[in-house]
Amino acid sequence: MENLIEIADVRHTFQTASGPLPVLDGLEVSVPEGGFVAVVGPSGCGKSTLTRLIAGLLIPDEGSVFVHGARVTGPRANVGMAFQNPVLLEWRTILDNVLLPLEIVASPLSKTEKQDRARKLLALVGLEGFENKRPSELSGGMKQRASLCRSLIHQPEVLILDEPFGALDAFTREDLWQTMHKVKAEEPFTAVLITHDLRESIFLADQVVVLSGRPARTQFTLDVPDTGIRTLDHLYTPEAAEMLNILRHQIEVAQGRVPAKDVA
Amino acid sequence: MTAQKILVPTAAIIVFLILWELLVWAMGWPNFRMASPSDLLPAYERYWELFLTMGWQTLWRTVVGLLLAVIFGTALGMVMGFSRVMRDALYPLLVGFNAVPKATVVPIVALMFVGWHDFNTILIAFMISFFPIAVSVSIGLSTLEPEYRDILRALGASQSQIFWKIALPKTLPEFFGALKVSVTLAFIGTNLMEIVSPHGRGLGALFDSGKTNSDYPLMFAVLIALAFLGIVLYYIVVALEKTFAGWADRSA
Ligand SMILES: Nc1ncnc2c1ncn2[C@@H]1O[C@H](COP(=O)(O)OP(=O)(O)OP(=O)(O)O)[C@@H](O)[C@H]1O
Ligand SMILES: [Mg+2]
């Protein structure tokens, strides 16, 4: 199967005031079309840098990043991004915030069609009736939902999520996980999710990539068996417990706290 | 609600005038020490037309100076906000320029362009008021969180699209904060020049002629007129702020 995203042997070093800082060193990530890959790793290891590579905001020193068979040489309109900070524009309504990417990306839709699409997305994430509210009137979880709609409005090939739920409380976060599944069923996308939450990674993704400490290389890859529609109950099965154990061990290795041990 | 917004300040002003009148009356001060509000009315009556023409002179020169400050200050702020190198290069210059007390610059400019009274006055109003605008715009642009840039940059947006859609509107609250300071500064600049310039015009010149003729009620009347104009200018800026950056006001 051809991969939508292909990152092969990528190395990158930042030149900082205090000398060169190697951030990526031997990164390998492949995401098939329609796939959902979660990336976990120690803090500061280079996860956000990885998202910037896929978005074309950063060109690596060495190695290559391919999206849909084409080498990434700069920003392309086919990605949508959402961050931990929802970065909604305070002076716009929620609807106009969601429509923002369509003001940059060429779209065959008419003005009303665009608005209809934005309303449909907002309804899908449970924000029906909030179209004309300002971001300051929304809770943190609702802002994150709006931000998700904005990242999907132009039907990007690749959805890049950099810890979008990181600042939310546990209940809101679980709500949003379920919303993600619902959205993916309606609006198929290929996603790369950066997260610090191992339960989140196995709940949402079909593959979890563990990065080593800085400079990051791909240390371990875990395939999450396709269990059909996932519910929160899946997180409390023995299979889930085992996956979490493996991942937790790999993170400890990445942090350099324990040596690697063989896992069957 | 709006009635209250007008009535309360008006009442405060009336109370202030009554207290002033009472104080002068109780202390028995002569006019050359402190004129009282009741002495001012005859001054306004006598010089009514002068107040109008001179007030207009002061007003339009202040506004033109301020507009130039907005244009130049915004442009300078943009250059410094977008380029680290330019920020490092220009900041010390700008701070040094701002640190020179304008009272010392006024006589120099008055001599340099002697006879060009309008030009002089506008120049000082401009010089004294562009600094806060330049600083606020540059800080607003340089502190824009990178994620704001990235959501548009990742879609292939140009620098100018990022500026118009995000950077500029996001800077507006800081810009108007600075403009409120600048409008008062420009006003001070205009009046300094009007007072210092020989054969000047405007309320500053009227003040100066009151001084020469020992017409103390006139001097106090000018002060009140200046306060009035200052208030008007300030609230015009507040109204503009409400219109263009009202979204930043969370109290509503
Ligand atoms: N533009 C840059 N210039 C210099 N150094 C950078 C730049 N961007 C990131 N870095 C450095 O590279 C390292 C990796 O950064 P990155 O943001 O990718 O980490 P991360 O894994 O996303 O961290 P976190 O878990 O905290 O989100 C950090 O040490 C960071 O300081
Ligand atoms: Mg990060």
Coordinates of N, CA and C in Angstrom, one line a residue, chain A residues 16 49 51 122 214-215 256 261:
Chain A
T16 N 21.4 27.4 17.3 CA 20.9 28.3 18.3 C 22.1 29.2 18.8
T49 N 8.7 19.7 16.0 CA 9.5 19.9 14.8 C 9.1 18.9 13.7
T51 N 6.1 17.8 13.2 CA 4.8 18.3 12.6 C 5.1 19.5 11.6
L122 N -19.4 22.3 12.5 CA -19.6 22.8 13.8 C -20.7 21.9 14.5
R214 N 16.0 13.6 22.7 CA 16.6 14.4 21.7 C 18.1 14.0 21.6
P215 N 18.6 14.0 20.4 CA 17.9 14.1 19.1 C 17.0 12.9 18.8
G256 N 15.8 7.6 29.1 CA 17.0 7.2 29.6 C 17.0 6.7 31.0
K261 N 14.4 -3.5 27.5 CA 14.3 -4.9 27.7 C 13.5 -5.5 26.6

